[in-house]
Short mmCIF file of C-alpha atoms and ligand atoms in Angstrom, two decimals:
data_model
loop_
_atom_site.label_atom_id
_atom_site.label_comp_id
_atom_site.label_asym_id
_atom_site.label_seq_id
_atom_site.Cartn_x
_atom_site.Cartn_y
_atom_site.Cartn_z
CA UNK A 1 53.69 -160.49 -129.08
CA UNK A 2 54.98 -156.91 -129.00
CA UNK A 3 56.29 -156.84 -132.58
CA UNK A 4 52.94 -157.90 -134.04
CA UNK A 5 51.18 -155.42 -131.78
CA UNK A 6 53.42 -152.55 -132.95
CA UNK A 7 52.62 -153.37 -136.59
CA UNK A 8 48.90 -153.56 -136.08
CA UNK A 9 48.34 -150.43 -134.04
CA UNK A 10 48.17 -146.90 -135.34
CA UNK A 11 50.53 -145.15 -132.92
CA UNK A 12 52.15 -141.86 -133.92
CA UNK A 13 55.11 -142.22 -131.64
CA UNK A 14 56.45 -144.61 -129.02
CA UNK A 15 59.51 -143.65 -127.01
CA UNK A 16 61.36 -146.27 -125.01
CA UNK A 17 63.50 -144.48 -122.45
CA UNK A 18 66.38 -145.75 -120.38
CA UNK A 19 68.91 -144.08 -118.13
CA UNK A 20 71.02 -146.76 -116.47
CA UNK A 21 72.76 -144.16 -114.34
CA UNK A 22 69.64 -143.54 -112.25
CA UNK A 23 67.83 -146.79 -113.09
CA UNK A 24 65.13 -145.26 -115.29
CA UNK A 25 63.16 -147.52 -117.59
CA UNK A 26 60.07 -145.87 -119.02
CA UNK A 27 57.80 -145.58 -122.04
CA UNK A 28 56.06 -142.56 -123.56
CA UNK A 29 53.17 -143.48 -125.85
CA UNK A 30 51.77 -140.77 -128.10
CA UNK A 31 48.76 -142.34 -129.77
CA UNK A 32 47.27 -139.50 -131.79
CA UNK A 33 47.74 -135.71 -131.87
CA UNK A 34 45.23 -134.82 -134.58
CA UNK A 35 43.00 -132.85 -132.21
CA UNK A 36 45.73 -131.43 -129.99
CA UNK A 37 48.77 -132.27 -127.88
CA UNK A 38 48.53 -135.73 -126.34
CA UNK A 39 47.63 -135.35 -122.68
CA UNK A 40 47.88 -138.25 -120.28
CA UNK A 41 49.07 -139.30 -116.87
CA UNK A 42 52.54 -140.39 -115.79
CA UNK A 43 51.99 -143.79 -114.18
CA UNK A 44 54.64 -145.22 -111.88
CA UNK A 45 54.51 -148.90 -111.05
CA UNK A 46 56.59 -152.02 -111.23
CA UNK A 47 55.58 -154.12 -114.25
CA UNK A 48 56.46 -157.79 -114.66
CA UNK A 49 58.28 -156.96 -117.92
CA UNK A 50 59.15 -154.09 -120.22
CA UNK A 51 56.65 -155.45 -122.75
CA UNK A 52 53.90 -155.25 -120.10
CA UNK A 53 54.81 -151.60 -119.43
CA UNK A 54 54.70 -150.81 -123.15
CA UNK A 55 51.34 -152.55 -123.57
CA UNK A 56 49.84 -150.68 -120.61
CA UNK A 57 51.10 -147.31 -121.89
CA UNK A 58 49.71 -148.03 -125.36
CA UNK A 59 46.28 -149.15 -124.16
CA UNK A 60 45.93 -146.19 -121.82
CA UNK A 61 47.15 -143.67 -124.43
CA UNK A 62 44.69 -144.98 -127.01
CA UNK A 63 41.79 -144.69 -124.57
CA UNK A 64 42.83 -141.07 -123.89
CA UNK A 65 42.53 -140.27 -127.63
CA UNK A 66 38.96 -141.59 -127.74
CA UNK A 67 38.03 -140.00 -124.42
CA UNK A 68 39.22 -136.54 -125.52
CA UNK A 69 37.61 -136.79 -128.97
CA UNK A 70 34.20 -137.85 -127.63
CA UNK A 71 34.30 -135.19 -124.92
CA UNK A 72 34.88 -132.54 -127.63
CA UNK A 73 38.28 -131.53 -126.26
CA UNK A 74 41.18 -130.14 -128.32
CA UNK A 75 43.51 -132.86 -127.04
CA UNK A 76 45.14 -135.99 -128.34
CA UNK A 77 45.86 -139.19 -126.43
CA UNK A 78 49.08 -140.07 -124.66
CA UNK A 79 50.38 -141.76 -121.55
CA UNK A 80 53.72 -142.53 -120.02
CA UNK A 81 54.70 -145.24 -117.61
CA UNK A 82 57.78 -145.51 -115.46
CA UNK A 83 58.60 -149.15 -114.76
CA UNK A 84 59.63 -148.70 -111.10
CA UNK A 85 58.25 -149.17 -107.62
CA UNK A 86 56.82 -145.76 -106.56
CA UNK A 87 58.77 -146.17 -103.28
CA UNK A 88 62.14 -146.32 -105.07
CA UNK A 89 64.82 -144.52 -103.01
CA UNK A 90 66.02 -142.09 -105.74
CA UNK A 91 62.48 -141.28 -106.88
CA UNK A 92 63.21 -137.63 -107.78
CA UNK A 93 66.18 -138.57 -109.96
CA UNK A 94 64.05 -141.14 -111.79
CA UNK A 95 61.26 -138.59 -112.35
CA UNK A 96 63.70 -135.95 -113.65
CA UNK A 97 65.33 -138.45 -116.02
CA UNK A 98 61.84 -139.31 -117.34
CA UNK A 99 60.97 -135.60 -117.62
CA UNK A 100 64.01 -135.03 -119.84
CA UNK A 101 62.66 -137.58 -122.34
CA UNK A 102 59.25 -135.87 -122.20
CA UNK A 103 60.94 -132.51 -122.85
CA UNK A 104 62.48 -133.87 -126.06
CA UNK A 105 58.93 -134.27 -127.43
CA UNK A 106 58.53 -130.51 -127.34
CA UNK A 107 54.95 -130.36 -126.03
CA UNK A 108 53.53 -133.24 -128.10
CA UNK A 109 52.97 -135.06 -124.80
CA UNK A 110 51.60 -133.18 -121.78
CA UNK A 111 52.18 -135.10 -118.53
CA UNK A 112 49.45 -135.27 -115.87
CA UNK A 113 48.73 -137.17 -112.64
CA UNK A 114 48.17 -140.90 -112.61
CA UNK A 115 48.54 -143.98 -110.42
CA UNK A 116 51.76 -143.80 -108.40
CA UNK A 117 52.46 -140.08 -108.99
CA UNK A 118 51.52 -137.01 -106.94
CA UNK A 119 50.96 -133.28 -107.46
CA UNK A 120 54.48 -132.73 -106.11
CA UNK A 121 55.93 -135.13 -108.70
CA UNK A 122 54.16 -133.24 -111.48
CA UNK A 123 55.59 -129.97 -110.18
CA UNK A 124 59.05 -131.51 -110.28
CA UNK A 125 58.52 -132.80 -113.84
CA UNK A 126 57.11 -129.36 -114.75
CA UNK A 127 60.50 -127.76 -114.11
CA UNK A 128 61.98 -129.74 -116.99
CA UNK A 129 59.23 -129.83 -119.66
CA UNK A 130 57.53 -127.14 -121.81
CA UNK A 131 53.94 -127.88 -120.66
CA UNK A 132 52.71 -129.82 -117.64
CA UNK A 133 49.31 -130.38 -116.17
CA UNK A 134 50.04 -129.65 -112.51
CA UNK A 135 46.47 -130.39 -111.41
CA UNK A 136 46.17 -128.52 -108.21
CA UNK A 137 42.42 -129.16 -108.26
CA UNK A 138 41.06 -132.69 -107.75
CA UNK A 139 39.14 -133.71 -110.89
CA UNK A 140 37.43 -136.68 -109.26
CA UNK A 141 34.23 -134.75 -108.44
CA UNK A 142 33.78 -134.02 -112.16
CA UNK A 143 34.64 -137.60 -113.08
CA UNK A 144 31.91 -138.77 -110.68
CA UNK A 145 29.46 -136.19 -112.00
CA UNK A 146 29.86 -137.54 -115.56
CA UNK A 147 29.48 -141.12 -114.29
CA UNK A 148 26.23 -140.20 -112.55
CA UNK A 149 24.92 -138.47 -115.73
CA UNK A 150 25.75 -141.70 -117.61
CA UNK A 151 23.99 -143.83 -114.99
CA UNK A 152 20.90 -141.63 -115.39
CA UNK A 153 20.94 -142.18 -119.17
CA UNK A 154 21.39 -145.94 -118.75
CA UNK A 155 18.48 -146.08 -116.31
CA UNK A 156 16.37 -144.02 -118.72
CA UNK A 157 17.13 -146.63 -121.41
CA UNK A 158 15.82 -149.29 -118.98
CA UNK A 159 12.65 -147.24 -118.42
CA UNK A 160 13.68 -146.21 -114.89
CA UNK A 161 14.95 -143.16 -113.03
CA UNK A 162 17.55 -142.75 -110.29
CA UNK A 163 15.12 -142.26 -107.42
CA UNK A 164 14.24 -145.69 -106.09
CA UNK A 165 16.82 -147.52 -108.25
CA UNK A 166 19.45 -149.79 -106.74
CA UNK A 167 23.11 -149.16 -107.64
CA UNK A 168 26.10 -151.29 -106.58
CA UNK A 169 29.42 -149.42 -106.40
CA UNK A 170 32.74 -151.30 -106.42
CA UNK A 171 35.36 -149.01 -104.85
CA UNK A 172 34.69 -146.02 -102.59
CA UNK A 173 37.81 -144.05 -103.52
CA UNK A 174 37.99 -140.48 -104.82
CA UNK A 175 35.46 -141.11 -107.57
CA UNK A 176 33.31 -143.87 -106.02
CA UNK A 177 32.54 -141.88 -102.88
CA UNK A 178 31.41 -138.84 -104.90
CA UNK A 179 29.23 -141.14 -107.03
CA UNK A 180 27.70 -142.61 -103.86
CA UNK A 181 27.02 -139.13 -102.46
CA UNK A 182 25.29 -137.91 -105.62
CA UNK A 183 23.20 -141.07 -106.00
CA UNK A 184 22.12 -141.01 -102.34
CA UNK A 185 21.17 -137.32 -102.70
CA UNK A 186 19.01 -138.35 -105.69
CA UNK A 187 17.32 -141.02 -103.52
CA UNK A 188 18.85 -144.10 -105.09
CA UNK A 189 19.55 -147.12 -102.89
CA UNK A 190 23.33 -147.62 -102.86
CA UNK A 191 25.21 -150.85 -102.11
CA UNK A 192 28.98 -150.57 -101.83
CA UNK A 193 32.18 -152.54 -101.27
CA UNK A 194 35.83 -151.56 -100.88
CA UNK A 195 38.94 -153.55 -99.93
CA UNK A 196 39.54 -150.82 -97.35
CA UNK A 197 36.99 -151.47 -94.56
CA UNK A 198 37.42 -147.92 -93.19
CA UNK A 199 36.10 -146.44 -96.43
CA UNK A 200 33.03 -148.68 -96.26
CA UNK A 201 32.45 -147.88 -92.61
CA UNK A 202 32.68 -144.11 -93.30
CA UNK A 203 30.25 -144.31 -96.22
CA UNK A 204 27.76 -146.33 -94.16
CA UNK A 205 27.99 -143.66 -91.46
CA UNK A 206 27.79 -140.65 -93.75
CA UNK A 207 25.33 -141.87 -96.38
CA UNK A 208 23.63 -144.99 -95.07
CA UNK A 209 24.89 -147.13 -97.98
CA UNK A 210 24.51 -150.89 -97.61
CA UNK A 211 27.88 -152.60 -97.05
CA UNK A 212 28.19 -155.56 -99.41
CA UNK A 213 30.68 -158.44 -99.71
CA UNK A 214 33.67 -157.77 -101.98
CA UNK A 215 33.02 -161.04 -103.81
CA UNK A 216 29.35 -160.22 -104.43
CA UNK A 217 29.31 -156.51 -105.28
CA UNK A 218 29.44 -156.96 -109.07
CA UNK A 219 26.86 -159.74 -109.05
CA UNK A 220 24.11 -158.50 -106.76
CA UNK A 221 20.55 -158.07 -107.98
CA UNK A 222 20.52 -154.31 -108.70
CA UNK A 223 19.60 -151.94 -111.54
CA UNK A 224 23.16 -150.67 -112.12
CA UNK A 225 26.62 -152.01 -111.34
CA UNK A 226 29.24 -149.24 -111.17
CA UNK A 227 32.88 -150.45 -111.10
CA UNK A 228 34.93 -147.58 -109.62
CA UNK A 229 38.07 -149.49 -108.57
CA UNK A 230 40.70 -151.14 -110.78
CA UNK A 231 40.49 -151.85 -114.52
CA UNK A 232 39.63 -155.26 -115.94
CA UNK A 233 36.97 -155.92 -113.26
CA UNK A 234 34.58 -157.27 -115.90
CA UNK A 235 36.06 -160.28 -117.67
CA UNK A 236 34.57 -163.22 -119.56
CA UNK A 237 33.73 -164.99 -116.28
CA UNK A 238 31.99 -161.91 -114.82
CA UNK A 239 29.71 -161.08 -117.77
CA UNK A 240 27.49 -164.20 -117.49
CA UNK A 241 27.17 -163.65 -113.72
CA UNK A 242 25.96 -160.02 -113.89
CA UNK A 243 22.39 -159.59 -112.69
CA UNK A 244 22.15 -155.81 -113.17
CA UNK A 245 20.28 -154.19 -116.07
CA UNK A 246 23.10 -151.71 -116.67
CA UNK A 247 26.90 -151.51 -116.30
CA UNK A 248 28.28 -147.96 -115.97
CA UNK A 249 31.29 -146.88 -113.91
CA UNK A 250 34.51 -144.89 -113.67
CA UNK A 251 37.15 -147.64 -113.80
CA UNK A 252 39.41 -147.21 -116.84
CA UNK A 253 39.49 -150.26 -119.14
CA UNK A 254 36.73 -151.83 -117.03
CA UNK A 255 36.12 -154.57 -119.64
CA UNK A 256 39.12 -156.90 -119.73
CA UNK A 257 38.69 -156.86 -123.52
CA UNK A 258 36.49 -154.52 -125.60
CA UNK A 259 34.96 -157.57 -127.35
CA UNK A 260 32.97 -158.24 -124.15
CA UNK A 261 30.71 -155.33 -125.15
CA UNK A 262 29.11 -157.74 -127.64
CA UNK A 263 28.35 -160.25 -124.87
CA UNK A 264 26.83 -157.47 -122.74
CA UNK A 265 24.61 -156.50 -125.67
CA UNK A 266 23.55 -160.11 -126.20
CA UNK A 267 22.60 -160.30 -122.54
CA UNK A 268 20.57 -157.08 -122.90
CA UNK A 269 22.76 -155.22 -120.39
CA UNK A 270 22.90 -151.46 -121.10
CA UNK A 271 26.52 -150.30 -121.06
CA UNK A 272 28.09 -146.84 -121.30
CA UNK A 273 31.81 -147.24 -122.16
CA UNK A 274 34.19 -146.07 -119.41
CA UNK A 275 36.01 -143.63 -121.72
CA UNK A 276 32.70 -141.84 -122.23
CA UNK A 277 31.29 -142.01 -118.70
CA UNK A 278 34.52 -141.02 -116.90
CA UNK A 279 35.58 -138.12 -119.18
CA UNK A 280 34.48 -135.48 -116.64
CA UNK A 281 37.91 -135.52 -114.98
CA UNK A 282 39.68 -134.90 -118.28
CA UNK A 283 37.23 -132.08 -119.11
CA UNK A 284 38.10 -130.48 -115.74
CA UNK A 285 41.85 -130.99 -116.24
CA UNK A 286 41.72 -129.40 -119.69
CA UNK A 287 39.82 -126.40 -118.24
CA UNK A 288 42.50 -126.06 -115.57
CA UNK A 289 45.21 -126.20 -118.22
CA UNK A 290 43.55 -123.31 -120.10
CA UNK A 291 42.84 -121.57 -116.80
CA UNK A 292 39.16 -121.17 -117.79
CA UNK A 293 36.58 -123.10 -115.79
CA UNK A 294 33.53 -121.27 -117.18
CA UNK A 295 30.66 -123.61 -118.03
CA UNK A 296 32.62 -126.60 -116.70
CA UNK A 297 29.70 -128.35 -114.97
CA UNK A 298 27.50 -127.96 -118.08
CA UNK A 299 30.20 -129.41 -120.30
CA UNK A 300 30.53 -132.39 -117.97
CA UNK A 301 26.75 -132.82 -117.90
CA UNK A 302 26.78 -132.93 -121.72
CA UNK A 303 28.32 -136.41 -121.38
CA UNK A 304 24.68 -137.46 -120.99
CA UNK A 305 23.90 -136.34 -124.59
CA UNK A 306 26.87 -138.30 -125.97
CA UNK A 307 25.92 -141.40 -123.96
CA UNK A 308 22.27 -141.19 -125.09
CA UNK A 309 23.30 -140.75 -128.74
CA UNK A 310 25.57 -143.79 -128.48
CA UNK A 311 22.96 -146.02 -126.89
CA UNK A 312 20.46 -145.00 -129.61
CA UNK A 313 22.92 -145.76 -132.41
CA UNK A 314 23.77 -149.09 -130.81
CA UNK A 315 20.08 -150.01 -130.57
CA UNK A 316 19.20 -148.87 -134.12
CA UNK A 317 22.29 -150.39 -135.74
CA UNK A 318 22.29 -153.61 -133.73
CA UNK A 319 25.95 -152.96 -132.88
CA UNK A 320 27.60 -153.08 -129.45
CA UNK A 321 28.10 -149.69 -127.82
CA UNK A 322 31.91 -149.84 -127.59
CA UNK A 323 32.13 -150.33 -131.38
CA UNK A 324 29.68 -147.42 -131.82
CA UNK A 325 31.79 -145.21 -129.52
CA UNK A 326 35.03 -146.10 -131.32
CA UNK A 327 33.55 -145.34 -134.73
CA UNK A 328 32.15 -142.01 -133.47
CA UNK A 329 35.58 -141.06 -132.08
CA UNK A 330 37.33 -142.14 -135.30
CA UNK A 331 34.90 -140.04 -137.34
CA UNK A 332 35.73 -136.95 -135.24
CA UNK A 333 39.48 -137.54 -135.55
CA UNK A 334 39.43 -138.34 -139.29
CA UNK A 335 37.24 -135.27 -139.92
CA UNK A 336 40.02 -133.11 -138.48
CA UNK A 337 42.96 -135.03 -139.90
CA UNK A 338 43.76 -132.70 -142.78
CA UNK A 339 43.35 -129.51 -140.72
CA UNK A 340 45.44 -130.57 -137.73
CA UNK A 341 44.18 -127.55 -135.75
CA UNK A 342 47.25 -127.26 -133.50
CA UNK A 343 50.15 -129.12 -135.07
P1 NAD B 1 41.13 -144.40 -105.81
O1 NAD B 1 42.42 -145.11 -105.70
O2 NAD B 1 40.90 -143.14 -105.06
O3 NAD B 1 39.93 -145.38 -105.41
C1 NAD B 1 39.88 -146.73 -105.73
C2 NAD B 1 39.19 -147.42 -104.56
O4 NAD B 1 38.91 -148.77 -104.94
C3 NAD B 1 40.03 -147.46 -103.29
O5 NAD B 1 39.25 -147.03 -102.20
C4 NAD B 1 40.43 -148.94 -103.18
O6 NAD B 1 40.56 -149.35 -101.83
C5 NAD B 1 39.26 -149.61 -103.85
N1 NAD B 1 39.51 -150.94 -104.40
C6 NAD B 1 40.62 -151.40 -105.03
N2 NAD B 1 40.44 -152.67 -105.43
C7 NAD B 1 39.19 -153.01 -105.05
C8 NAD B 1 38.42 -154.19 -105.19
N3 NAD B 1 38.89 -155.29 -105.79
N4 NAD B 1 37.15 -154.19 -104.69
C9 NAD B 1 36.65 -153.10 -104.09
N5 NAD B 1 37.35 -151.96 -103.92
C10 NAD B 1 38.59 -151.92 -104.41
O7 NAD B 1 40.89 -144.17 -107.39
P2 NAD B 1 39.88 -143.16 -108.07
O8 NAD B 1 40.58 -141.90 -108.38
O9 NAD B 1 38.59 -143.13 -107.30
O10 NAD B 1 39.62 -143.90 -109.45
C11 NAD B 1 38.81 -145.06 -109.55
C12 NAD B 1 38.83 -145.59 -110.97
O11 NAD B 1 38.36 -144.58 -111.86
C13 NAD B 1 40.22 -145.97 -111.49
O12 NAD B 1 40.09 -147.07 -112.35
C14 NAD B 1 40.65 -144.75 -112.26
O13 NAD B 1 41.58 -145.08 -113.29
C15 NAD B 1 39.33 -144.30 -112.85
N6 NAD B 1 39.30 -142.86 -113.17
C16 NAD B 1 39.50 -141.93 -112.20
C17 NAD B 1 39.45 -140.58 -112.52
C18 NAD B 1 39.63 -139.51 -111.45
O14 NAD B 1 39.26 -138.35 -111.71
N7 NAD B 1 40.13 -139.82 -110.28
C19 NAD B 1 39.19 -140.18 -113.84
C20 NAD B 1 38.97 -141.17 -114.82
C21 NAD B 1 39.04 -142.51 -114.47
#
């Protein structure tokens, strides 16, 4: 129920946009700008309903707030979604109409790349808004780097190291393939699956990964399962079937509901939340926005310290790691609330 949801959630601003002339229907969700302007992708996809588009924008924007806070970035959390098929005939008109609504926010929301949009689209939007994240560089290497640092920490918590460990990767896309490369270079044994057989074939050729059935990849007997495909891969049916000691990956909103973190804890499965493990891409994007990439790799590697701290707090407090991560992020945001460094 959207009305109840709007009452319960602490959103700064939600903009429902419509331009019947060009057929635009979109949402801009600004979750929190305490730490800085809300940065987040422009997603373009056809949703079953407007409510579904609003819910997706809100969930993604909120995750961006936590991701930025825990990565120590001067950014807030936002997201926008255009409820349209990315192949729509008047795509440019739709993007420009959306950009005009973004412009009215005067820099409180900084648009970036997301599912269904391209660098070219962002350049087009950039002509109509005060700030855009054009993202000429591909952040997925840094996303993968942070995921691998988080896998190392999870393995450490299980008393193991990467060399000789077995890791199952779901999805060999931009991020998953980089993760596979880094793990193979560190002498892990990698199992992988992708709905695109060419990607699997190429990874077998290049890296010698073990091709695994799509239906089995999350449930094989390995040390770590790394979901690097779509969100929601781990639901209430998947948790009891996991055989891995750790669950760490790149996929945004990998748990179908955050409450599943409690079930993972009960099963003794070490978990690093996605919005911690996959923050490397955002760290790289923010560096690109400031045009200063000095120390970038070190700042991405520092995700390991945050992940370790979280796992320790979870262990000591007997609390699931997602709750620990959310309270750490809230503490950072609340600590800055009265200063509002940028606003
Ligand atoms: P991508 O589209 O390049 O790769 C996804 C891959 O998963 C594709 O190869 C696709 O064929 C495969 N796939 C889709 N459904 C599958 C399934 N059911 N089983 C197995 N394979 C499947 O995307 P990406 O950029 O690599 O991102 C992967 C995930 O990480 C996404 O959830 C994304 O939101 C998240 N993420 C990405 C970045 C980044 O820098 N690219 C940053 C943060 C989070």
